[in-house]
mmCIF file of C-alpha atoms and ligand atoms in Angstrom:
data_model
loop_
_atom_site.group_PDB
_atom_site.id
_atom_site.type_symbol
_atom_site.label_atom_id
_atom_site.label_comp_id
_atom_site.label_asym_id
_atom_site.label_seq_id
_atom_site.Cartn_x
_atom_site.Cartn_y
_atom_site.Cartn_z
ATOM 1 C CA UNK A 89 12.827 23.254 -2.289
ATOM 2 C CA UNK A 90 15.441 21.240 -3.996
ATOM 3 C CA UNK A 91 17.885 18.502 -2.684
ATOM 4 C CA UNK A 92 15.501 17.179 0.072
ATOM 5 C CA UNK A 93 17.104 13.675 -0.041
ATOM 6 C CA UNK A 94 18.840 14.149 3.296
ATOM 7 C CA UNK A 95 16.087 15.725 5.103
ATOM 8 C CA UNK A 96 13.679 13.969 7.576
ATOM 9 C CA UNK A 97 10.356 12.386 6.273
ATOM 10 C CA UNK A 98 8.429 15.148 8.082
ATOM 11 C CA UNK A 99 10.047 17.712 6.012
ATOM 12 C CA UNK A 100 9.955 15.747 2.782
ATOM 13 C CA UNK A 101 6.215 15.065 3.329
ATOM 14 C CA UNK A 102 5.562 18.914 3.380
ATOM 15 C CA UNK A 103 7.928 19.893 0.590
ATOM 16 C CA UNK A 104 8.874 16.991 -1.657
ATOM 17 C CA UNK A 105 7.854 17.241 -5.317
ATOM 18 C CA UNK A 106 6.303 20.806 -5.194
ATOM 19 C CA UNK A 107 6.346 22.373 -8.500
ATOM 20 C CA UNK A 108 7.935 25.811 -8.874
ATOM 21 C CA UNK A 109 5.183 27.646 -11.125
ATOM 22 C CA UNK A 110 5.338 30.973 -12.716
ATOM 23 C CA UNK A 111 3.077 32.613 -10.070
ATOM 24 C CA UNK A 112 5.028 31.395 -7.053
ATOM 25 C CA UNK A 113 2.160 29.126 -5.998
ATOM 26 C CA UNK A 114 3.088 27.613 -2.513
ATOM 27 C CA UNK A 115 1.435 24.197 -3.312
ATOM 28 C CA UNK A 116 1.342 22.566 -6.786
ATOM 29 C CA UNK A 117 -2.051 23.867 -8.525
ATOM 30 C CA UNK A 118 -4.418 21.349 -10.123
ATOM 31 C CA UNK A 119 -3.589 21.312 -13.998
ATOM 32 C CA UNK A 120 -7.072 19.944 -14.680
ATOM 33 C CA UNK A 121 -6.302 19.532 -18.516
ATOM 34 C CA UNK A 122 -6.327 16.557 -20.718
ATOM 35 C CA UNK A 123 -3.822 18.050 -23.222
ATOM 36 C CA UNK A 124 -1.068 20.590 -23.646
ATOM 37 C CA UNK A 125 -0.389 23.124 -26.586
ATOM 38 C CA UNK A 126 2.905 22.747 -28.716
ATOM 39 C CA UNK A 127 4.659 25.920 -29.684
ATOM 40 C CA UNK A 128 4.754 24.794 -33.126
ATOM 41 C CA UNK A 129 4.866 21.555 -35.251
ATOM 42 C CA UNK A 130 8.573 21.021 -34.610
ATOM 43 C CA UNK A 131 8.174 21.257 -30.937
ATOM 44 C CA UNK A 132 5.270 18.837 -30.986
ATOM 45 C CA UNK A 133 7.495 16.434 -33.004
ATOM 46 C CA UNK A 134 10.432 16.839 -30.677
ATOM 47 C CA UNK A 135 8.369 16.113 -27.705
ATOM 48 C CA UNK A 136 6.980 13.039 -29.138
ATOM 49 C CA UNK A 137 10.644 11.975 -30.075
ATOM 50 C CA UNK A 138 11.715 12.596 -26.505
ATOM 51 C CA UNK A 139 14.272 15.191 -27.724
ATOM 52 C CA UNK A 140 12.579 17.863 -25.446
ATOM 53 C CA UNK A 141 11.134 17.679 -22.160
ATOM 54 C CA UNK A 142 7.712 18.769 -21.779
ATOM 55 C CA UNK A 143 3.976 17.780 -21.396
ATOM 56 C CA UNK A 144 1.809 16.342 -24.235
ATOM 57 C CA UNK A 145 -1.218 14.608 -22.747
ATOM 58 C CA UNK A 146 -2.368 13.850 -19.261
ATOM 59 C CA UNK A 147 -2.416 10.114 -19.703
ATOM 60 C CA UNK A 148 1.213 10.303 -20.211
ATOM 61 C CA UNK A 149 2.343 13.031 -17.986
ATOM 62 C CA UNK A 150 0.714 15.827 -16.051
ATOM 63 C CA UNK A 151 2.358 18.443 -13.769
ATOM 64 C CA UNK A 152 0.053 17.815 -10.751
ATOM 65 C CA UNK A 153 0.386 14.116 -11.046
ATOM 66 C CA UNK A 154 4.231 14.351 -11.477
ATOM 67 C CA UNK A 155 4.464 16.610 -8.244
ATOM 68 C CA UNK A 156 2.687 13.851 -6.249
ATOM 69 C CA UNK A 157 4.724 11.004 -7.765
ATOM 70 C CA UNK A 158 8.073 12.806 -7.086
ATOM 71 C CA UNK A 159 7.008 13.251 -3.438
ATOM 72 C CA UNK A 160 6.048 9.481 -3.006
ATOM 73 C CA UNK A 161 9.279 8.440 -4.831
ATOM 74 C CA UNK A 162 11.393 10.463 -2.438
ATOM 75 C CA UNK A 163 9.697 9.011 0.657
ATOM 76 C CA UNK A 164 10.200 5.448 -0.621
ATOM 77 C CA UNK A 165 13.781 6.208 -1.663
ATOM 78 C CA UNK A 166 13.066 5.227 -5.306
ATOM 79 C CA UNK A 167 14.126 6.940 -8.458
ATOM 80 C CA UNK A 168 10.603 7.694 -9.652
ATOM 81 C CA UNK A 169 6.873 6.797 -9.260
ATOM 82 C CA UNK A 170 3.761 6.211 -11.374
ATOM 83 C CA UNK A 171 0.403 7.270 -10.074
ATOM 84 C CA UNK A 172 -2.363 4.907 -10.760
ATOM 85 C CA UNK A 173 -6.154 5.195 -10.708
ATOM 86 C CA UNK A 174 -6.342 2.745 -7.712
ATOM 87 C CA UNK A 175 -4.179 0.261 -5.838
ATOM 88 C CA UNK A 176 -5.614 -2.474 -7.894
ATOM 89 C CA UNK A 177 -4.593 -0.654 -11.055
ATOM 90 C CA UNK A 178 -1.084 -0.388 -9.611
ATOM 91 C CA UNK A 179 -1.061 -4.204 -8.999
ATOM 92 C CA UNK A 180 -2.441 -5.037 -12.413
ATOM 93 C CA UNK A 181 0.159 -2.684 -14.118
ATOM 94 C CA UNK A 182 2.972 -4.280 -12.165
ATOM 95 C CA UNK A 183 1.882 -7.799 -13.183
ATOM 96 C CA UNK A 184 1.108 -6.762 -16.901
ATOM 97 C CA UNK A 185 4.601 -5.133 -17.121
ATOM 98 C CA UNK A 186 6.744 -7.736 -15.461
ATOM 99 C CA UNK A 187 5.121 -10.912 -16.465
ATOM 100 C CA UNK A 188 4.533 -12.918 -19.640
ATOM 101 C CA UNK A 189 3.002 -16.211 -20.699
ATOM 102 C CA UNK A 190 4.872 -19.135 -19.222
ATOM 103 C CA UNK A 191 6.076 -17.107 -16.253
ATOM 104 C CA UNK A 192 5.481 -18.147 -12.540
ATOM 105 C CA UNK A 193 4.808 -16.150 -9.624
ATOM 106 C CA UNK A 194 5.288 -16.920 -5.887
ATOM 107 C CA UNK A 195 2.814 -14.870 -4.045
ATOM 108 C CA UNK A 196 2.177 -14.405 -0.262
ATOM 109 C CA UNK A 197 -1.208 -15.931 0.750
ATOM 110 C CA UNK A 198 -1.462 -12.837 3.153
ATOM 111 C CA UNK A 199 -2.041 -10.246 0.321
ATOM 112 C CA UNK A 200 -5.074 -8.133 -0.124
ATOM 113 C CA UNK A 201 -7.818 -10.629 -1.453
ATOM 114 C CA UNK A 202 -8.274 -9.166 -5.144
ATOM 115 C CA UNK A 203 -4.496 -9.270 -5.555
ATOM 116 C CA UNK A 204 -4.491 -12.974 -5.156
ATOM 117 C CA UNK A 205 -7.789 -13.235 -7.119
ATOM 118 C CA UNK A 206 -6.296 -11.338 -10.246
ATOM 119 C CA UNK A 207 -3.486 -13.843 -10.302
ATOM 120 C CA UNK A 208 -5.756 -16.886 -9.849
ATOM 121 C CA UNK A 209 -8.637 -15.889 -12.159
ATOM 122 C CA UNK A 210 -7.293 -13.291 -14.469
ATOM 123 C CA UNK A 211 -3.455 -13.577 -15.157
ATOM 124 C CA UNK A 212 -3.996 -17.422 -15.252
ATOM 125 C CA UNK A 213 -5.951 -16.785 -18.519
ATOM 126 C CA UNK A 214 -2.761 -15.356 -20.084
ATOM 127 C CA UNK A 215 -0.593 -18.330 -19.081
ATOM 128 C CA UNK A 216 0.825 -16.871 -15.919
ATOM 129 C CA UNK A 217 0.904 -19.438 -13.195
ATOM 130 C CA UNK A 218 1.081 -18.704 -9.502
ATOM 131 C CA UNK A 219 1.687 -20.479 -6.126
ATOM 132 C CA UNK A 220 0.454 -19.027 -2.834
ATOM 133 C CA UNK A 221 2.703 -19.566 0.161
ATOM 134 C CA UNK A 222 2.953 -18.550 3.754
ATOM 135 C CA UNK A 223 5.729 -16.139 3.049
ATOM 136 C CA UNK A 224 6.424 -15.676 6.700
ATOM 137 C CA UNK A 225 7.892 -19.240 6.341
ATOM 138 C CA UNK A 226 10.950 -18.725 4.130
ATOM 139 C CA UNK A 227 11.284 -22.371 3.563
ATOM 140 C CA UNK A 228 7.763 -22.327 1.803
ATOM 141 C CA UNK A 229 8.891 -19.586 -0.491
ATOM 142 C CA UNK A 230 12.257 -21.374 -1.431
ATOM 143 C CA UNK A 231 10.318 -24.527 -1.995
ATOM 144 C CA UNK A 232 7.745 -22.801 -4.418
ATOM 145 C CA UNK A 233 10.489 -21.378 -6.618
ATOM 146 C CA UNK A 234 10.781 -22.676 -10.091
ATOM 147 C CA UNK A 235 13.202 -21.945 -12.919
ATOM 148 C CA UNK A 236 10.498 -19.830 -14.685
ATOM 149 C CA UNK A 237 9.583 -17.850 -11.386
ATOM 150 C CA UNK A 238 9.988 -14.254 -12.399
ATOM 151 C CA UNK A 239 8.363 -12.571 -9.385
ATOM 152 C CA UNK A 240 7.742 -12.956 -5.647
ATOM 153 C CA UNK A 241 5.009 -10.609 -4.517
ATOM 154 C CA UNK A 242 4.497 -9.910 -0.858
ATOM 155 C CA UNK A 243 2.619 -7.600 1.616
ATOM 156 C CA UNK A 244 4.216 -7.304 5.032
ATOM 157 C CA UNK A 245 2.606 -7.048 7.545
ATOM 158 C CA UNK A 246 0.069 -9.202 5.803
ATOM 159 C CA UNK A 247 -3.542 -8.496 5.250
ATOM 160 C CA UNK A 248 -5.519 -9.029 7.672
ATOM 161 C CA UNK A 249 -3.546 -11.282 9.967
ATOM 162 C CA UNK A 250 -0.395 -9.025 9.896
ATOM 163 C CA UNK A 251 1.852 -12.104 9.261
ATOM 164 C CA UNK A 252 5.474 -10.628 8.893
ATOM 165 C CA UNK A 253 7.617 -11.630 5.949
ATOM 166 C CA UNK A 254 11.443 -11.081 6.083
ATOM 167 C CA UNK A 255 11.872 -8.730 3.134
ATOM 168 C CA UNK A 256 15.799 -8.933 2.890
ATOM 169 C CA UNK A 257 15.794 -12.722 2.983
ATOM 170 C CA UNK A 258 12.943 -12.860 0.490
ATOM 171 C CA UNK A 259 14.812 -10.453 -1.782
ATOM 172 C CA UNK A 260 17.729 -12.892 -1.675
ATOM 173 C CA UNK A 261 15.652 -15.647 -2.662
ATOM 174 C CA UNK A 262 14.337 -13.801 -5.581
ATOM 175 C CA UNK A 263 17.503 -12.562 -6.828
ATOM 176 C CA UNK A 264 19.126 -15.914 -6.732
ATOM 177 C CA UNK A 265 16.608 -16.975 -9.148
ATOM 178 C CA UNK A 266 16.809 -13.836 -11.250
ATOM 179 C CA UNK A 267 13.340 -12.966 -10.101
ATOM 180 C CA UNK A 268 12.093 -9.560 -8.903
ATOM 181 C CA UNK A 269 10.726 -8.957 -5.425
ATOM 182 C CA UNK A 270 7.490 -6.743 -5.493
ATOM 183 C CA UNK A 271 6.403 -5.261 -2.098
ATOM 184 C CA UNK A 272 2.911 -3.879 -1.352
ATOM 185 C CA UNK A 273 4.006 -1.524 1.223
ATOM 186 C CA UNK A 274 0.358 -0.207 1.975
ATOM 187 C CA UNK A 275 -0.022 -1.387 5.413
ATOM 188 C CA UNK A 276 2.937 0.524 6.957
ATOM 189 C CA UNK A 277 3.282 3.483 4.557
ATOM 190 C CA UNK A 278 6.757 4.744 3.684
ATOM 191 C CA UNK A 279 7.197 6.283 6.946
ATOM 192 C CA UNK A 280 7.355 3.093 8.875
ATOM 193 C CA UNK A 281 8.909 0.688 6.276
ATOM 194 C CA UNK A 282 11.352 1.199 3.351
ATOM 195 C CA UNK A 283 11.575 -2.063 1.304
ATOM 196 C CA UNK A 284 14.155 -0.627 -1.272
ATOM 197 C CA UNK A 285 16.702 -0.525 1.750
ATOM 198 C CA UNK A 286 16.012 -4.261 2.172
ATOM 199 C CA UNK A 287 16.376 -5.385 -1.281
ATOM 200 C CA UNK A 288 12.997 -4.869 -2.986
ATOM 201 C CA UNK A 289 12.984 -4.133 -6.721
ATOM 202 C CA UNK A 290 9.550 -2.614 -7.068
ATOM 203 C CA UNK A 291 7.192 -1.121 -4.399
ATOM 204 C CA UNK A 292 3.375 -0.375 -4.628
ATOM 205 C CA UNK A 293 0.775 1.261 -2.515
ATOM 206 C CA UNK A 294 -2.808 1.596 -2.455
ATOM 207 C CA UNK A 295 -2.669 5.375 -1.690
ATOM 208 C CA UNK A 296 -6.401 5.119 -0.900
ATOM 209 C CA UNK A 297 -5.083 4.245 2.419
ATOM 210 C CA UNK A 298 -2.300 5.956 4.623
ATOM 211 C CA UNK A 299 -0.710 8.052 1.870
ATOM 212 C CA UNK A 300 -3.866 9.906 1.015
ATOM 213 C CA UNK A 301 -5.233 9.240 4.442
ATOM 214 C CA UNK A 302 -8.712 10.923 4.444
ATOM 215 C CA UNK A 303 -10.874 8.258 2.901
ATOM 216 C CA UNK A 304 -11.977 10.622 -0.005
ATOM 217 C CA UNK A 305 -9.691 9.377 -2.928
ATOM 218 C CA UNK A 306 -9.021 6.065 -4.577
ATOM 219 C CA UNK A 307 -5.461 5.748 -5.996
ATOM 220 C CA UNK A 308 -2.427 3.692 -6.249
ATOM 221 C CA UNK A 309 1.163 4.140 -6.927
ATOM 222 C CA UNK A 310 4.191 2.156 -8.314
ATOM 223 C CA UNK A 311 7.673 3.213 -7.203
ATOM 224 C CA UNK A 312 10.767 2.020 -8.966
ATOM 225 C CA UNK A 313 14.365 2.046 -7.970
ATOM 226 C CA UNK A 314 16.106 2.901 -11.331
ATOM 227 C CA UNK A 315 15.352 5.314 -13.873
ATOM 228 C CA UNK A 316 15.583 2.947 -16.975
ATOM 229 C CA UNK A 317 13.145 0.694 -15.348
ATOM 230 C CA UNK A 318 10.812 3.795 -14.735
ATOM 231 C CA UNK A 319 10.969 4.598 -18.400
ATOM 232 C CA UNK A 320 9.706 1.182 -19.544
ATOM 233 C CA UNK A 321 7.092 1.137 -16.888
ATOM 234 C CA UNK A 322 5.926 4.404 -17.901
ATOM 235 C CA UNK A 323 5.489 3.248 -21.574
ATOM 236 C CA UNK A 324 3.461 0.295 -20.318
ATOM 237 C CA UNK A 325 1.279 2.601 -18.184
ATOM 238 C CA UNK A 326 0.735 5.045 -21.374
ATOM 239 C CA UNK A 327 -0.658 1.958 -23.086
ATOM 240 C CA UNK A 328 -2.719 0.310 -20.355
ATOM 241 C CA UNK A 329 -3.826 3.809 -19.120
ATOM 242 C CA UNK A 330 -4.870 3.177 -15.620
ATOM 243 C CA UNK A 331 -3.382 6.409 -14.410
ATOM 244 C CA UNK A 332 -4.590 8.748 -11.541
ATOM 245 C CA UNK A 333 -6.218 11.931 -12.603
ATOM 246 C CA UNK A 334 -4.943 15.544 -11.697
ATOM 247 C CA UNK A 335 -7.637 16.167 -9.148
ATOM 248 C CA UNK A 336 -7.036 12.990 -7.180
ATOM 249 C CA UNK A 337 -3.301 13.479 -7.417
ATOM 250 C CA UNK A 338 -3.680 16.886 -5.953
ATOM 251 C CA UNK A 339 -5.638 15.481 -3.086
ATOM 252 C CA UNK A 340 -3.211 12.719 -2.364
ATOM 253 C CA UNK A 341 -0.362 15.283 -2.465
ATOM 254 C CA UNK A 342 -2.260 17.334 0.138
ATOM 255 C CA UNK A 343 -2.572 14.168 2.383
ATOM 256 C CA UNK A 344 0.905 13.367 2.210
ATOM 257 C CA UNK A 345 1.843 16.619 3.944
ATOM 258 C CA UNK A 346 0.399 15.365 7.335
ATOM 259 C CA UNK A 347 1.211 11.679 6.570
ATOM 260 C CA UNK A 348 3.994 11.369 9.292
ATOM 261 C CA UNK A 349 1.882 13.024 12.004
ATOM 262 C CA UNK A 350 -1.143 10.934 11.082
ATOM 263 C CA UNK A 351 0.670 7.543 10.958
ATOM 264 C CA UNK A 352 2.498 8.126 14.199
ATOM 265 C CA UNK A 353 -0.581 9.247 16.109
ATOM 266 C CA UNK A 354 -2.628 6.321 14.643
ATOM 267 C CA UNK A 355 0.134 4.032 15.628
ATOM 268 C CA UNK A 356 0.415 5.374 19.123
ATOM 269 C CA UNK A 357 -3.465 4.883 19.544
ATOM 270 C CA UNK A 358 -3.231 1.326 18.125
ATOM 271 C CA UNK A 359 -0.624 0.307 20.646
ATOM 272 C CA UNK A 360 -2.788 1.356 23.467
ATOM 273 C CA UNK A 361 -5.849 -0.168 21.996
ATOM 274 C CA UNK A 362 -4.194 -3.487 21.168
ATOM 275 C CA UNK A 363 -2.920 -3.678 24.798
ATOM 276 C CA UNK A 364 -6.346 -2.945 26.152
ATOM 277 C CA UNK A 365 -7.926 -5.645 23.808
ATOM 278 C CA UNK A 366 -5.387 -8.227 24.726
ATOM 279 C CA UNK A 367 -6.406 -8.116 28.331
ATOM 280 C CA UNK A 368 -10.276 -7.973 27.575
ATOM 281 C CA UNK A 369 -12.002 -11.215 28.960
ATOM 282 C CA UNK A 370 -14.055 -11.448 25.846
ATOM 283 C CA UNK A 371 -11.115 -11.387 23.325
ATOM 284 C CA UNK A 372 -9.516 -14.565 22.463
ATOM 285 C CA UNK A 373 -6.342 -13.187 20.610
ATOM 286 C CA UNK A 374 -5.070 -10.044 19.263
ATOM 287 C CA UNK A 375 -2.558 -9.567 16.505
ATOM 288 C CA UNK A 376 -0.580 -6.303 16.473
ATOM 289 C CA UNK A 377 3.214 -6.092 15.582
ATOM 290 C CA UNK A 378 3.791 -3.808 18.599
ATOM 291 C CA UNK A 379 2.511 -6.336 21.174
ATOM 292 C CA UNK A 380 5.160 -8.418 22.907
ATOM 293 C CA UNK A 381 2.921 -11.460 22.251
ATOM 294 C CA UNK A 382 3.212 -10.945 18.530
ATOM 295 C CA UNK A 383 4.774 -14.000 17.027
ATOM 296 C CA UNK A 384 7.227 -12.063 14.719
ATOM 297 C CA UNK A 385 7.861 -9.098 17.121
ATOM 298 C CA UNK A 386 11.736 -9.250 16.672
ATOM 299 C CA UNK A 387 11.640 -9.667 12.896
ATOM 300 C CA UNK A 388 9.108 -6.875 12.316
ATOM 301 C CA UNK A 389 11.272 -4.498 14.536
ATOM 302 C CA UNK A 390 14.341 -5.501 12.564
ATOM 303 C CA UNK A 391 12.852 -4.289 9.315
ATOM 304 C CA UNK A 392 10.240 -1.649 10.039
ATOM 305 C CA UNK A 393 10.337 1.682 12.161
ATOM 306 C CA UNK A 394 6.819 1.466 13.387
ATOM 307 C CA UNK A 395 3.966 -0.965 14.156
ATOM 308 C CA UNK A 396 1.198 0.670 11.959
ATOM 309 C CA UNK A 397 -2.519 0.879 13.075
ATOM 310 C CA UNK A 398 -4.063 -2.313 11.860
ATOM 311 C CA UNK A 399 -5.270 -4.702 14.493
ATOM 312 C CA UNK A 400 -6.752 -8.159 13.994
ATOM 313 C CA UNK A 401 -8.706 -9.912 16.780
ATOM 314 C CA UNK A 402 -10.608 -13.067 17.448
ATOM 315 C CA UNK A 403 -13.346 -12.970 20.012
ATOM 316 C CA UNK A 404 -14.068 -15.804 22.269
ATOM 317 C CA UNK A 405 -17.672 -15.922 20.962
ATOM 318 C CA UNK A 406 -16.529 -16.304 17.328
ATOM 319 C CA UNK A 407 -18.322 -14.759 14.386
ATOM 320 C CA UNK A 408 -21.556 -14.136 16.433
ATOM 321 C CA UNK A 409 -19.744 -12.152 18.982
ATOM 322 C CA UNK A 410 -17.802 -10.205 16.275
ATOM 323 C CA UNK A 411 -21.000 -9.257 14.485
ATOM 324 C CA UNK A 412 -22.482 -7.857 17.720
ATOM 325 C CA UNK A 413 -19.207 -5.994 18.204
ATOM 326 C CA UNK A 414 -19.417 -4.432 14.669
ATOM 327 C CA UNK A 415 -23.043 -3.645 15.001
ATOM 328 C CA UNK A 416 -22.834 -1.870 18.376
ATOM 329 C CA UNK A 417 -19.583 -0.018 18.271
ATOM 330 C CA UNK A 418 -19.826 3.721 18.252
ATOM 331 C CA UNK A 419 -17.234 6.124 16.516
ATOM 332 C CA UNK A 420 -15.609 3.160 14.809
ATOM 333 C CA UNK A 421 -17.418 2.955 11.535
ATOM 334 C CA UNK A 422 -18.360 -0.446 9.925
ATOM 335 C CA UNK A 423 -16.582 -0.134 6.547
ATOM 336 C CA UNK A 424 -13.911 -1.688 4.460
ATOM 337 C CA UNK A 425 -10.642 0.133 3.703
ATOM 338 C CA UNK A 426 -8.008 1.299 6.176
ATOM 339 C CA UNK A 427 -5.349 4.058 6.789
ATOM 340 C CA UNK A 428 -7.652 6.945 7.080
ATOM 341 C CA UNK A 429 -7.922 9.404 9.938
ATOM 342 C CA UNK A 430 -11.157 7.732 11.059
ATOM 343 C CA UNK A 431 -11.219 4.272 12.663
ATOM 344 C CA UNK A 432 -12.954 1.433 10.751
ATOM 345 C CA UNK A 433 -13.855 -2.070 11.543
ATOM 346 C CA UNK A 434 -14.734 -4.891 9.218
ATOM 347 C CA UNK A 435 -15.065 -8.780 8.911
ATOM 348 C CA UNK A 436 -12.573 -10.017 6.229
ATOM 349 C CA UNK A 437 -14.079 -13.410 5.601
ATOM 350 C CA UNK A 438 -17.316 -11.991 4.468
ATOM 351 C CA UNK A 439 -15.973 -8.631 3.264
ATOM 352 C CA UNK A 440 -12.463 -7.788 1.901
ATOM 353 C CA UNK A 441 -11.434 -11.357 1.298
ATOM 354 C CA UNK A 442 -14.806 -12.928 0.472
ATOM 355 C CA UNK A 443 -13.697 -13.287 -3.269
ATOM 356 C CA UNK A 444 -10.773 -15.500 -2.367
ATOM 357 C CA UNK A 445 -11.173 -19.187 -2.482
ATOM 358 C CA UNK A 446 -12.101 -20.661 0.966
ATOM 359 C CA UNK A 447 -8.997 -22.968 0.634
ATOM 360 C CA UNK A 448 -6.715 -19.814 0.164
ATOM 361 C CA UNK A 449 -8.439 -18.031 3.011
ATOM 362 C CA UNK A 450 -7.924 -20.990 5.371
ATOM 363 C CA UNK A 451 -4.190 -21.064 4.158
ATOM 364 C CA UNK A 452 -3.997 -17.464 5.161
ATOM 365 C CA UNK A 453 -5.489 -17.917 8.583
ATOM 366 C CA UNK A 454 -8.550 -15.745 7.883
ATOM 367 C CA UNK A 455 -10.989 -17.484 9.959
ATOM 368 C CA UNK A 456 -14.756 -16.706 10.203
ATOM 369 C CA UNK A 457 -14.235 -15.324 13.604
ATOM 370 C CA UNK A 458 -11.590 -12.697 12.631
ATOM 371 C CA UNK A 459 -12.405 -9.151 12.850
ATOM 372 C CA UNK A 460 -9.941 -6.275 11.474
ATOM 373 C CA UNK A 461 -9.735 -2.760 12.892
ATOM 374 C CA UNK A 462 -7.892 0.193 11.125
ATOM 375 C CA UNK A 463 -7.251 2.774 14.047
ATOM 376 C CA UNK A 464 -7.586 6.400 13.302
ATOM 377 C CA UNK A 465 -6.382 9.432 15.049
ATOM 378 C CA UNK A 466 -9.446 10.112 17.219
ATOM 379 C CA UNK A 467 -8.903 10.468 20.972
ATOM 380 C CA UNK A 468 -7.491 7.174 22.301
ATOM 381 C CA UNK A 469 -9.523 7.005 25.586
ATOM 382 C CA UNK A 470 -12.768 7.598 23.587
ATOM 383 C CA UNK A 471 -11.935 4.725 21.046
ATOM 384 C CA UNK A 472 -11.157 2.531 24.181
ATOM 385 C CA UNK A 473 -14.476 3.453 25.778
ATOM 386 C CA UNK A 474 -16.142 2.630 22.408
ATOM 387 C CA UNK A 475 -14.751 -0.873 22.498
ATOM 388 C CA UNK A 476 -15.477 -1.133 26.198
ATOM 389 C CA UNK A 477 -19.336 -0.382 25.650
ATOM 390 C CA UNK A 478 -19.498 -2.622 22.461
ATOM 391 C CA UNK A 479 -17.818 -5.640 23.737
ATOM 392 C CA UNK A 480 -20.623 -5.842 26.416
ATOM 393 C CA UNK A 481 -22.784 -7.073 23.717
ATOM 394 C CA UNK A 482 -20.167 -9.640 22.319
HETATM 395 N N1 PLP B 265 -3.140 -3.453 -1.297
HETATM 396 C C1 PLP B 265 -3.560 -3.480 -0.081
HETATM 397 C C2 PLP B 265 -2.744 -3.843 0.992
HETATM 398 C C3 PLP B 265 -5.011 -3.144 0.186
HETATM 399 O O1 PLP B 265 -5.412 -2.992 1.403
HETATM 400 C C4 PLP B 265 -5.746 -2.603 -0.984
HETATM 401 C C5 PLP B 265 -7.181 -2.155 -0.676
HETATM 402 O O2 PLP B 265 -7.795 -2.424 0.352
HETATM 403 C C6 PLP B 265 -5.238 -2.588 -2.284
HETATM 404 C C7 PLP B 265 -3.945 -3.031 -2.392
HETATM 405 C C8 PLP B 265 -6.115 -2.174 -3.352
HETATM 406 O O3 PLP B 265 -6.102 -0.901 -3.241
HETATM 407 P P1 PLP B 265 -7.514 0.046 -4.057
HETATM 408 O O4 PLP B 265 -8.591 -0.303 -3.130
HETATM 409 O O5 PLP B 265 -7.007 1.288 -3.982
HETATM 410 O O6 PLP B 265 -7.574 -0.538 -5.344
#
């Protein structure tokens, strides 16, 4: 199907990007090859010169990968996308492509732990400076801007406390400084939030999460707004090489077909579970953007179409109670990651955010008593029953 731009996301999820092949395959097959034959020497030379369109070598382009990339690009409203070997490969490629020695980055302190660590410990080696701010407070973002700030990097809702950043206002701050706004849109998926419509310049995802949705692939993606930017990004990616392979791209494309159904059901479950947890006597506090008590409820709903299925909570009994909950809960598995059909529970301070400096963790409100849950698509009453039984131990 062509010209899917004006169709609903549900239809785009099923059809976008599909390759029309010579056999009439209904889904894009896996082109599990590293290299492609040239018709003759002139053909090879013209492909390398870019005079003719075609495939050369899978690190550069592959039909299965390209089909998946087109599908994600359409869902995000971008011109094109680059499939990466992991979400962190996408983060790395965005920094490597857009930054050079002497540049400065303003980064939200609510980003995925390794994203802040790669700036603090790795890009600092190449002369890139970074300042971490609570990006939900626009004054902090403005105050951190310098003449050499080339990028603002945010995740909203943030990880793991779900702090919301105003995407449009942050884009305005970036653009007034000739900087780019990069948004990690992993937590809400393209179904619930469209950062390009709010001024973002580059979007990335860990496709390991909602986009693939089945906890069986590690992958990432970078989506760009304009095609000229795409061409230069693609050249960088050809050099640094952290691309997704055809099999994983096929798996992700398969996962995308049900993404709208999955994220909507998970969000419906999460809303009911957040309401249940908020009333539970052993729970001190619950963070979920769908709750009326959520501090940035209005801002979140101004810029997003859904609340996602990530819940953070603090138990009255602190870390000890959190451990009892994690060790005793049924159905909900004790594991990091998120966005799959299965529900997961984890402890950010000792797990996903353990590599972050304690100082940055504290600035990001990641207390030792905080527990993070990713709600899946299981039966909601059974998930609530699992919490009810396990919280008896907490
Ligand atoms: N961004 C966010 C918001 C994440 O949660 C993660 C992983 O948990 C990443 C990026 C990194 O993705 P990956 O694990 O696919 O490298």
